[in-house]
């Protein structure tokens, strides 16, 4: 029987093994840690956000700052609907939450892990843990995989090691080009009196732009102890991961907390002033922001909370609107989002055949998962890329004439 060696016992490696034809191949997974699927275990805060309920490949690829072009054909063959069917066929109920993220109904990543473990047990896949791959030697069309537990002969290699620099070096030594690694999905560290002492304040839909990069994102926003977080920040951090790394995480952003233009906001303000002239500005409910934030805006704008709205001068109004609609803030660093870091960079996509995830440089060598220069925003997209790519590999190998 031909031997498939899967290097890396993570999401991509296990999904590939779970779909391979065990009657055709002898399959071994090599994992350096003592436990497999460790990232799946901690994913989604322990609940594992398996995928995202977005079933149109064209829409889906918009969530991938790197890999969007290449993944389109991959998702036409295996997309979130297929992932949900796959788990359904194995009696794992999944649920779609309000924001379209998909989780196991059990709310436990262990359900997903158990499913994979059962699959590979049924297929008699051998799993070698504490087995660190040190080097791979190409021997004609085959490979000698050198590990801490000795050498393994492979007719086919599936390389799914995630983004560790050590494992990227191994594949670089085989001739693949590696795009530099930079962190993606992070929150912004900002020290500014407008954000001070009000952590937990959230905005349903804010706009953030980075003027120097001419880029803008919108979505929910959250004030944290360190600065700003929330989907709007995470999205912009992912799309601009490379430029922001170059800036050493020192740059200026402009925030519109209420997603209204200055003119629209001014109109709302003046309408309110006309109909509620006697109200104190501190009590005025003009915009959809929390009382705490409103009072902070007034404080920073140096407007007396007890002043009647009718007595607010044009200059004071401008100051308030500037702080609400185009507040400039200096970012001076980044923090990790709930430990959910993702790495941009990895194996250059030009060297991969996306029909079947084979290397264009190495025969019988497949590559999938975070080791590639592909990453997505938060929401289940990173796993979906792993499932889809690993599915293509399994189908390619299952249909090979050997
Ligand atoms: C805290 C956290 C939460 C996350 N939550 C989510 C989520 O809910 N939804 C989502 O879509 N994405 C999530 N992600 C991202 C997601 O976990 C990754 O995109 C995904 O795990 C990548 O899968 P992979 O198989 O490519 O790599 P990994 O899961 O990292 O697996 C690679 C495996 O290869 C092993 N390995 C590496 N080098 C070697 C070697 N030389 N020899 C042997 N073995 C080796 C590693 O030990 C590892 O087990 C989260 C990430 C983090 C850090």
Tab-separated table of C-alpha atoms and ligand atoms in Angstrom:
chain	number	residue	atom	x	y	z
A	1	UNK	CA	0.000	0.000	0.000
A	2	UNK	CA	1.183	3.512	-0.739
A	3	UNK	CA	2.075	5.570	2.324
A	4	UNK	CA	0.703	9.053	3.022
A	5	UNK	CA	2.506	11.015	5.720
A	6	UNK	CA	0.552	13.963	7.101
A	7	UNK	CA	2.862	16.365	8.918
A	8	UNK	CA	0.980	18.313	11.602
A	9	UNK	CA	-1.956	17.022	13.649
A	10	UNK	CA	-4.056	20.177	13.536
A	11	UNK	CA	-7.276	21.219	11.826
A	12	UNK	CA	-6.105	20.776	8.228
A	13	UNK	CA	-4.184	17.550	8.851
A	14	UNK	CA	-7.076	15.843	10.650
A	15	UNK	CA	-9.725	16.941	8.172
A	16	UNK	CA	-7.593	15.574	5.353
A	17	UNK	CA	-7.034	12.237	7.162
A	18	UNK	CA	-10.749	11.988	7.971
A	19	UNK	CA	-11.593	12.085	4.261
A	20	UNK	CA	-8.880	9.860	2.817
A	21	UNK	CA	-9.598	6.428	1.401
A	22	UNK	CA	-8.099	4.048	3.949
A	23	UNK	CA	-8.557	1.088	1.604
A	24	UNK	CA	-6.168	2.677	-0.829
A	25	UNK	CA	-3.546	4.151	1.501
A	26	UNK	CA	-1.718	3.584	4.706
A	27	UNK	CA	-2.005	6.945	6.518
A	28	UNK	CA	0.155	8.347	9.323
A	29	UNK	CA	-0.107	11.701	11.092
A	30	UNK	CA	3.073	13.056	12.703
A	31	UNK	CA	2.513	15.597	15.482
A	32	UNK	CA	5.270	17.232	17.498
A	33	UNK	CA	3.142	17.901	20.603
A	34	UNK	CA	1.892	15.305	23.073
A	35	UNK	CA	-1.699	16.149	22.095
A	36	UNK	CA	-3.226	16.645	18.664
A	37	UNK	CA	-5.716	19.368	17.672
A	38	UNK	CA	-4.601	21.759	20.406
A	39	UNK	CA	-5.665	24.882	18.531
A	40	UNK	CA	-9.077	23.398	17.776
A	41	UNK	CA	-9.405	22.744	21.514
A	42	UNK	CA	-8.902	26.403	22.488
A	43	UNK	CA	-10.604	27.843	19.415
A	44	UNK	CA	-13.614	30.127	19.664
A	45	UNK	CA	-13.119	30.476	23.424
A	46	UNK	CA	-13.376	26.673	23.795
A	47	UNK	CA	-16.556	26.535	21.669
A	48	UNK	CA	-14.841	26.172	18.244
A	49	UNK	CA	-16.289	28.493	15.646
A	50	UNK	CA	-16.179	25.800	12.927
A	51	UNK	CA	-17.315	27.909	10.009
A	52	UNK	CA	-19.414	30.892	8.912
A	53	UNK	CA	-22.881	30.680	7.383
A	54	UNK	CA	-21.919	32.359	4.125
A	55	UNK	CA	-22.744	30.045	1.244
A	56	UNK	CA	-21.764	32.111	-1.777
A	57	UNK	CA	-18.049	31.587	-2.607
A	58	UNK	CA	-17.816	35.088	-4.136
A	59	UNK	CA	-19.073	36.655	-0.933
A	60	UNK	CA	-17.041	34.285	1.218
A	61	UNK	CA	-13.650	35.187	-0.294
A	62	UNK	CA	-14.190	38.828	0.724
A	63	UNK	CA	-13.318	37.788	4.277
A	64	UNK	CA	-9.772	36.704	3.329
A	65	UNK	CA	-7.228	39.544	3.138
A	66	UNK	CA	-4.700	37.058	1.770
A	67	UNK	CA	-5.831	34.204	-0.452
A	68	UNK	CA	-9.100	35.701	-1.695
A	69	UNK	CA	-8.352	35.167	-5.384
A	70	UNK	CA	-6.989	31.672	-4.959
A	71	UNK	CA	-9.723	30.429	-2.619
A	72	UNK	CA	-12.571	31.193	-5.007
A	73	UNK	CA	-12.099	27.955	-6.972
A	74	UNK	CA	-11.470	26.028	-3.727
A	75	UNK	CA	-14.769	27.220	-2.226
A	76	UNK	CA	-16.720	26.349	-5.345
A	77	UNK	CA	-15.765	22.732	-4.555
A	78	UNK	CA	-16.146	22.721	-0.769
A	79	UNK	CA	-17.711	25.593	1.157
A	80	UNK	CA	-19.386	26.232	4.538
A	81	UNK	CA	-22.584	24.413	3.482
A	82	UNK	CA	-20.464	21.324	2.765
A	83	UNK	CA	-18.729	21.645	6.134
A	84	UNK	CA	-22.125	21.761	7.851
A	85	UNK	CA	-23.303	18.706	5.863
A	86	UNK	CA	-20.105	16.869	6.727
A	87	UNK	CA	-20.690	17.296	10.462
A	88	UNK	CA	-24.410	16.626	10.054
A	89	UNK	CA	-23.639	13.283	8.382
A	90	UNK	CA	-21.596	12.406	11.465
A	91	UNK	CA	-24.471	13.360	13.799
A	92	UNK	CA	-22.817	16.529	15.091
A	93	UNK	CA	-25.518	19.201	15.326
A	94	UNK	CA	-24.261	22.686	14.549
A	95	UNK	CA	-26.013	26.010	15.115
A	96	UNK	CA	-25.839	29.333	13.333
A	97	UNK	CA	-25.638	32.306	15.694
A	98	UNK	CA	-27.098	35.757	14.990
A	99	UNK	CA	-23.850	37.014	13.491
A	100	UNK	CA	-23.665	33.920	11.198
A	101	UNK	CA	-20.859	32.246	13.101
A	102	UNK	CA	-21.356	28.478	13.290
A	103	UNK	CA	-20.646	26.463	16.448
A	104	UNK	CA	-21.377	22.921	17.643
A	105	UNK	CA	-24.676	22.872	19.516
A	106	UNK	CA	-22.767	21.444	22.485
A	107	UNK	CA	-20.786	24.716	22.683
A	108	UNK	CA	-17.711	22.569	23.151
A	109	UNK	CA	-14.713	22.183	20.849
A	110	UNK	CA	-14.300	18.684	22.309
A	111	UNK	CA	-17.293	17.595	20.198
A	112	UNK	CA	-15.372	18.518	17.056
A	113	UNK	CA	-12.184	16.861	18.323
A	114	UNK	CA	-14.079	13.655	19.220
A	115	UNK	CA	-15.587	13.548	15.731
A	116	UNK	CA	-12.150	13.683	14.115
A	117	UNK	CA	-10.723	11.134	16.549
A	118	UNK	CA	-13.563	8.701	15.771
A	119	UNK	CA	-13.094	9.186	12.028
A	120	UNK	CA	-9.402	8.481	12.060
A	121	UNK	CA	-9.832	5.543	14.422
A	122	UNK	CA	-12.358	4.011	11.999
A	123	UNK	CA	-9.897	4.535	9.185
A	124	UNK	CA	-7.039	3.070	11.218
A	125	UNK	CA	-4.941	6.187	10.713
A	126	UNK	CA	-1.783	5.949	12.768
A	127	UNK	CA	-1.047	9.011	14.916
A	128	UNK	CA	2.469	9.549	16.227
A	129	UNK	CA	2.629	12.265	18.868
A	130	UNK	CA	5.829	13.796	20.295
A	131	UNK	CA	7.158	13.266	16.804
A	132	UNK	CA	8.848	16.413	15.591
A	133	UNK	CA	9.734	16.564	11.909
A	134	UNK	CA	13.250	17.961	11.520
A	135	UNK	CA	13.901	17.657	7.809
A	136	UNK	CA	12.419	16.254	4.629
A	137	UNK	CA	14.622	14.717	1.993
A	138	UNK	CA	13.320	14.386	-1.545
A	139	UNK	CA	14.181	10.992	-3.014
A	140	UNK	CA	13.028	11.038	-6.611
A	141	UNK	CA	9.209	11.127	-6.471
A	142	UNK	CA	9.197	10.012	-2.810
A	143	UNK	CA	10.256	11.572	0.488
A	144	UNK	CA	12.237	10.618	3.560
A	145	UNK	CA	10.721	12.410	6.553
A	146	UNK	CA	13.308	12.710	9.326
A	147	UNK	CA	11.840	13.077	12.820
A	148	UNK	CA	12.694	12.893	16.502
A	149	UNK	CA	11.264	9.340	16.418
A	150	UNK	CA	13.251	8.200	13.394
A	151	UNK	CA	12.744	8.271	9.634
A	152	UNK	CA	9.467	7.725	7.721
A	153	UNK	CA	9.155	6.869	4.029
A	154	UNK	CA	6.394	8.739	2.208
A	155	UNK	CA	4.930	8.215	-1.230
A	156	UNK	CA	2.822	11.323	-0.624
A	157	UNK	CA	3.355	14.140	1.861
A	158	UNK	CA	0.562	16.361	3.193
A	159	UNK	CA	2.184	19.392	4.853
A	160	UNK	CA	-0.150	20.976	7.426
A	161	UNK	CA	2.145	22.339	10.118
A	162	UNK	CA	0.467	25.676	10.833
A	163	UNK	CA	2.636	28.752	10.886
A	164	UNK	CA	5.596	27.889	13.118
A	165	UNK	CA	8.788	29.464	11.712
A	166	UNK	CA	10.641	26.164	12.251
A	167	UNK	CA	8.295	24.241	9.979
A	168	UNK	CA	8.380	27.015	7.380
A	169	UNK	CA	12.170	26.658	7.313
A	170	UNK	CA	11.789	22.937	6.490
A	171	UNK	CA	9.644	23.710	3.475
A	172	UNK	CA	11.869	26.621	2.464
A	173	UNK	CA	14.792	24.176	2.408
A	174	UNK	CA	12.813	22.132	-0.125
A	175	UNK	CA	12.761	25.160	-2.422
A	176	UNK	CA	9.479	26.937	-1.572
A	177	UNK	CA	9.413	30.711	-1.210
A	178	UNK	CA	8.124	31.987	2.133
A	179	UNK	CA	6.342	35.329	2.424
A	180	UNK	CA	7.432	37.005	5.696
A	181	UNK	CA	5.245	36.256	8.718
A	182	UNK	CA	3.380	39.115	10.366
A	183	UNK	CA	0.597	39.024	12.946
A	184	UNK	CA	-2.963	39.589	11.795
A	185	UNK	CA	-6.171	40.118	13.851
A	186	UNK	CA	-5.105	42.423	16.659
A	187	UNK	CA	-6.538	45.293	18.654
A	188	UNK	CA	-5.154	48.833	18.867
A	189	UNK	CA	-3.373	50.314	21.898
A	190	UNK	CA	-4.352	53.976	22.287
A	191	UNK	CA	-3.881	56.400	25.138
A	192	UNK	CA	-6.402	59.225	24.782
A	193	UNK	CA	-8.558	61.017	27.308
A	194	UNK	CA	-11.700	60.305	25.226
A	195	UNK	CA	-11.258	56.554	25.802
A	196	UNK	CA	-10.017	56.769	29.367
A	197	UNK	CA	-11.991	55.172	32.241
A	198	UNK	CA	-14.839	53.903	30.054
A	199	UNK	CA	-13.801	50.333	29.087
A	200	UNK	CA	-16.718	48.209	27.973
A	201	UNK	CA	-18.365	51.067	26.077
A	202	UNK	CA	-19.520	49.736	22.728
A	203	UNK	CA	-20.857	51.170	19.479
A	204	UNK	CA	-23.180	49.253	17.191
A	205	UNK	CA	-21.721	50.601	13.980
A	206	UNK	CA	-18.651	52.807	13.847
A	207	UNK	CA	-16.270	53.707	11.037
A	208	UNK	CA	-12.502	53.582	11.351
A	209	UNK	CA	-10.100	54.869	8.764
A	210	UNK	CA	-6.322	54.984	8.510
A	211	UNK	CA	-5.787	58.140	6.433
A	212	UNK	CA	-2.139	57.340	5.614
A	213	UNK	CA	-3.220	54.051	4.020
A	214	UNK	CA	-6.440	55.423	2.505
A	215	UNK	CA	-8.382	52.569	4.025
A	216	UNK	CA	-11.618	52.334	5.967
A	217	UNK	CA	-13.719	49.667	7.733
A	218	UNK	CA	-17.001	49.772	9.599
A	219	UNK	CA	-18.704	47.599	12.169
A	220	UNK	CA	-19.153	47.226	15.902
A	221	UNK	CA	-16.470	48.907	18.031
A	222	UNK	CA	-15.474	48.436	21.662
A	223	UNK	CA	-13.463	50.621	24.048
A	224	UNK	CA	-11.085	48.447	26.100
A	225	UNK	CA	-8.645	49.112	28.946
A	226	UNK	CA	-5.897	49.508	26.339
A	227	UNK	CA	-7.637	51.238	23.476
A	228	UNK	CA	-10.026	49.986	20.806
A	229	UNK	CA	-11.226	46.517	19.789
A	230	UNK	CA	-14.270	44.966	18.097
A	231	UNK	CA	-14.944	43.743	14.551
A	232	UNK	CA	-14.191	47.121	12.898
A	233	UNK	CA	-10.672	47.150	14.403
A	234	UNK	CA	-10.003	43.452	13.783
A	235	UNK	CA	-11.035	43.740	10.146
A	236	UNK	CA	-8.758	46.703	9.467
A	237	UNK	CA	-5.890	45.002	11.360
A	238	UNK	CA	-6.216	41.953	9.101
A	239	UNK	CA	-6.498	43.822	5.805
A	240	UNK	CA	-3.599	46.131	6.644
A	241	UNK	CA	-1.489	43.576	8.570
A	242	UNK	CA	1.574	44.073	6.385
A	243	UNK	CA	1.500	47.891	6.224
A	244	UNK	CA	0.842	48.163	9.952
A	245	UNK	CA	3.759	45.832	10.737
A	246	UNK	CA	5.962	48.133	8.616
A	247	UNK	CA	4.740	51.131	10.644
A	248	UNK	CA	5.832	49.219	13.787
A	249	UNK	CA	2.266	49.724	14.974
A	250	UNK	CA	2.541	53.503	15.244
A	251	UNK	CA	-0.077	55.251	13.096
A	252	UNK	CA	-3.028	57.600	13.227
A	253	UNK	CA	-6.662	56.555	12.868
A	254	UNK	CA	-9.834	58.567	12.478
A	255	UNK	CA	-12.965	57.253	14.166
A	256	UNK	CA	-16.580	58.070	13.479
A	257	UNK	CA	-18.347	56.635	16.519
A	258	UNK	CA	-21.855	57.248	15.159
A	259	UNK	CA	-21.358	56.589	11.412
A	260	UNK	CA	-22.913	59.940	10.498
A	261	UNK	CA	-21.277	62.634	8.409
A	262	UNK	CA	-20.517	65.959	10.103
A	263	UNK	CA	-23.414	67.529	8.156
A	264	UNK	CA	-25.916	64.842	9.192
A	265	UNK	CA	-24.766	65.036	12.805
A	266	UNK	CA	-25.046	68.834	12.753
A	267	UNK	CA	-28.581	68.566	11.412
A	268	UNK	CA	-29.568	66.145	14.185
A	269	UNK	CA	-27.999	68.478	16.740
A	270	UNK	CA	-29.777	71.596	15.465
A	271	UNK	CA	-33.139	69.789	15.228
A	272	UNK	CA	-32.772	68.688	18.814
A	273	UNK	CA	-31.768	72.197	19.877
A	274	UNK	CA	-34.902	73.596	18.276
A	275	UNK	CA	-37.319	71.114	19.849
A	276	UNK	CA	-35.606	70.780	23.267
A	277	UNK	CA	-33.990	74.180	23.969
A	278	UNK	CA	-34.341	73.941	27.748
A	279	UNK	CA	-32.798	70.474	28.185
A	280	UNK	CA	-29.340	70.371	29.724
A	281	UNK	CA	-26.755	69.114	27.254
A	282	UNK	CA	-25.645	66.393	29.707
A	283	UNK	CA	-29.163	64.893	29.594
A	284	UNK	CA	-29.713	65.418	25.877
A	285	UNK	CA	-30.230	62.188	23.918
A	286	UNK	CA	-29.238	63.331	20.455
A	287	UNK	CA	-27.126	60.428	19.265
A	288	UNK	CA	-27.107	56.648	19.750
A	289	UNK	CA	-24.279	56.544	22.289
A	290	UNK	CA	-24.217	55.527	25.950
A	291	UNK	CA	-24.666	58.215	28.634
A	292	UNK	CA	-21.153	57.515	29.872
A	293	UNK	CA	-19.651	58.131	26.457
A	294	UNK	CA	-21.790	61.217	25.835
A	295	UNK	CA	-20.633	62.758	29.091
A	296	UNK	CA	-17.041	61.890	28.217
A	297	UNK	CA	-17.433	63.601	24.834
A	298	UNK	CA	-18.776	66.727	26.546
A	299	UNK	CA	-15.995	66.606	29.109
A	300	UNK	CA	-13.275	66.305	26.428
A	301	UNK	CA	-15.005	69.025	24.370
A	302	UNK	CA	-14.912	71.259	27.491
A	303	UNK	CA	-18.678	71.794	27.474
A	304	UNK	CA	-20.467	72.223	30.810
A	305	UNK	CA	-22.891	69.297	31.295
A	306	UNK	CA	-25.438	71.588	32.940
A	307	UNK	CA	-25.600	74.102	30.138
A	308	UNK	CA	-28.956	74.323	28.366
A	309	UNK	CA	-28.896	73.076	24.800
A	310	UNK	CA	-30.095	76.467	23.520
A	311	UNK	CA	-26.954	78.052	25.016
A	312	UNK	CA	-24.477	75.742	23.282
A	313	UNK	CA	-22.415	77.903	20.945
A	314	UNK	CA	-21.621	76.986	17.332
A	315	UNK	CA	-17.977	76.435	18.346
A	316	UNK	CA	-18.963	74.109	21.183
A	317	UNK	CA	-21.234	72.131	18.864
A	318	UNK	CA	-18.388	71.774	16.330
A	319	UNK	CA	-16.084	70.518	19.065
A	320	UNK	CA	-18.641	67.900	20.149
A	321	UNK	CA	-19.241	66.744	16.573
A	322	UNK	CA	-15.499	66.530	15.849
A	323	UNK	CA	-15.077	64.201	18.826
A	324	UNK	CA	-18.018	62.065	17.709
A	325	UNK	CA	-17.560	61.943	13.931
A	326	UNK	CA	-13.900	62.450	13.118
A	327	UNK	CA	-11.865	61.841	16.202
A	328	UNK	CA	-8.168	61.470	15.434
A	329	UNK	CA	-6.407	58.966	17.675
A	330	UNK	CA	-2.776	57.861	17.822
A	331	UNK	CA	-2.205	54.106	17.885
A	332	UNK	CA	1.026	53.231	19.692
A	333	UNK	CA	0.997	49.440	19.662
A	334	UNK	CA	-1.137	46.325	19.363
A	335	UNK	CA	-2.618	43.655	21.639
A	336	UNK	CA	-3.809	40.132	20.958
A	337	UNK	CA	-7.528	39.617	20.551
A	338	UNK	CA	-8.738	37.029	23.116
A	339	UNK	CA	-5.514	35.070	22.377
A	340	UNK	CA	-6.906	34.475	18.886
A	341	UNK	CA	-3.945	35.399	16.820
A	342	UNK	CA	-3.579	34.459	13.211
A	343	UNK	CA	-0.455	34.806	11.124
A	344	UNK	CA	-0.300	36.414	7.721
A	345	UNK	CA	2.535	35.178	5.520
A	346	UNK	CA	3.699	31.649	4.779
A	347	UNK	CA	4.219	29.573	1.648
A	348	UNK	CA	3.896	31.765	-1.458
A	349	UNK	CA	0.557	31.054	-3.153
A	350	UNK	CA	2.069	31.313	-6.630
A	351	UNK	CA	3.775	27.996	-5.975
A	352	UNK	CA	0.541	26.099	-5.217
A	353	UNK	CA	-1.870	24.477	-7.643
A	354	UNK	CA	-5.256	25.367	-6.128
A	355	UNK	CA	-7.076	22.654	-8.075
A	356	UNK	CA	-5.726	20.085	-5.641
A	357	UNK	CA	-3.384	21.946	-3.239
A	358	UNK	CA	-0.261	20.338	-4.680
A	359	UNK	CA	3.110	22.028	-4.696
A	360	UNK	CA	4.119	23.214	-8.157
A	361	UNK	CA	7.736	22.512	-7.213
A	362	UNK	CA	7.578	19.153	-5.464
A	363	UNK	CA	5.886	16.044	-6.868
A	364	UNK	CA	3.361	14.232	-4.639
A	365	UNK	CA	3.560	17.015	-2.072
A	366	UNK	CA	0.386	18.742	-0.807
A	367	UNK	CA	0.182	21.849	1.384
A	368	UNK	CA	-2.806	23.233	3.339
A	369	UNK	CA	-3.823	25.373	6.299
A	370	UNK	CA	-2.124	28.230	8.056
A	371	UNK	CA	1.296	27.270	6.650
A	372	UNK	CA	0.106	28.963	3.439
A	373	UNK	CA	0.021	32.729	2.949
A	374	UNK	CA	-3.748	32.709	3.560
A	375	UNK	CA	-5.614	34.208	6.480
A	376	UNK	CA	-9.029	35.596	7.261
A	377	UNK	CA	-10.806	37.892	9.634
A	378	UNK	CA	-12.372	36.366	12.734
A	379	UNK	CA	-15.668	34.449	12.414
A	380	UNK	CA	-14.889	30.813	11.457
A	381	UNK	CA	-13.217	31.650	8.135
A	382	UNK	CA	-9.746	30.419	9.066
A	383	UNK	CA	-11.033	26.926	9.822
A	384	UNK	CA	-13.162	26.947	6.682
A	385	UNK	CA	-10.038	27.508	4.571
A	386	UNK	CA	-8.418	24.518	6.328
A	387	UNK	CA	-11.458	22.252	5.759
A	388	UNK	CA	-11.823	23.219	2.093
A	389	UNK	CA	-8.139	22.871	1.226
A	390	UNK	CA	-7.809	19.586	3.116
A	391	UNK	CA	-10.940	18.283	1.367
A	392	UNK	CA	-9.379	19.002	-2.034
A	393	UNK	CA	-6.239	17.109	-1.045
A	394	UNK	CA	-8.184	14.060	0.121
A	395	UNK	CA	-10.263	13.997	-3.079
A	396	UNK	CA	-7.172	14.361	-5.250
A	397	UNK	CA	-5.404	11.488	-3.512
A	398	UNK	CA	-8.551	9.314	-3.406
A	399	UNK	CA	-8.968	9.631	-7.171
A	400	UNK	CA	-5.339	9.136	-8.173
A	401	UNK	CA	-4.694	6.106	-10.327
A	402	UNK	CA	-1.989	4.201	-8.512
B	1	LIG	C1	-6.777	31.039	20.449
B	1	LIG	C2	-7.192	30.819	19.026
B	1	LIG	C3	-8.545	30.684	18.735
B	1	LIG	C4	-8.953	30.490	17.404
B	1	LIG	N1	-10.279	30.333	17.167
B	1	LIG	C5	-10.694	30.129	15.880
B	1	LIG	C6	-12.075	29.885	15.590
B	1	LIG	O1	-12.912	29.778	16.488
B	1	LIG	N2	-12.434	29.745	14.283
B	1	LIG	C7	-11.511	29.799	13.253
B	1	LIG	O2	-11.902	29.663	12.086
B	1	LIG	N3	-10.193	29.981	13.510
B	1	LIG	C8	-9.769	30.125	14.788
B	1	LIG	N4	-8.431	30.298	15.041
B	1	LIG	C9	-7.465	30.117	13.923
B	1	LIG	C10	-7.319	28.596	13.673
B	1	LIG	O3	-7.075	27.943	14.909
B	1	LIG	C11	-6.168	28.294	12.700
B	1	LIG	O4	-6.394	28.998	11.508
B	1	LIG	C12	-6.088	26.779	12.413
B	1	LIG	O5	-5.889	26.050	13.613
B	1	LIG	C13	-4.977	26.449	11.441
B	1	LIG	O6	-4.974	25.050	11.256
B	1	LIG	P1	-3.694	24.278	10.716
B	1	LIG	O7	-4.060	22.829	10.680
B	1	LIG	O8	-3.183	24.917	9.511
B	1	LIG	O9	-2.590	24.526	11.837
B	1	LIG	P2	-2.613	24.111	13.361
B	1	LIG	O10	-3.981	23.926	13.861
B	1	LIG	O11	-1.712	25.110	14.032
B	1	LIG	O12	-1.930	22.677	13.369
B	1	LIG	C14	-0.596	22.478	12.962
B	1	LIG	C15	-0.027	21.312	13.759
B	1	LIG	O13	1.249	20.965	13.244
B	1	LIG	C16	2.115	20.677	14.300
B	1	LIG	N5	3.482	20.876	13.822
B	1	LIG	C17	4.091	22.052	13.447
B	1	LIG	N6	5.349	21.828	13.062
B	1	LIG	C18	5.568	20.502	13.178
B	1	LIG	C19	6.697	19.670	12.962
B	1	LIG	N7	7.869	20.164	12.513
B	1	LIG	N8	6.584	18.331	13.199
B	1	LIG	C20	5.403	17.796	13.647
B	1	LIG	N9	4.304	18.539	13.899
B	1	LIG	C21	4.389	19.881	13.664
B	1	LIG	C22	1.690	21.676	15.361
B	1	LIG	O14	2.119	21.253	16.640
B	1	LIG	C23	0.176	21.663	15.218
B	1	LIG	O15	-0.441	20.694	16.020
B	1	LIG	C24	-7.991	30.474	16.355
B	1	LIG	C25	-6.627	30.628	16.660
B	1	LIG	C26	-6.223	30.780	17.973
B	1	LIG	C27	-4.756	30.920	18.274
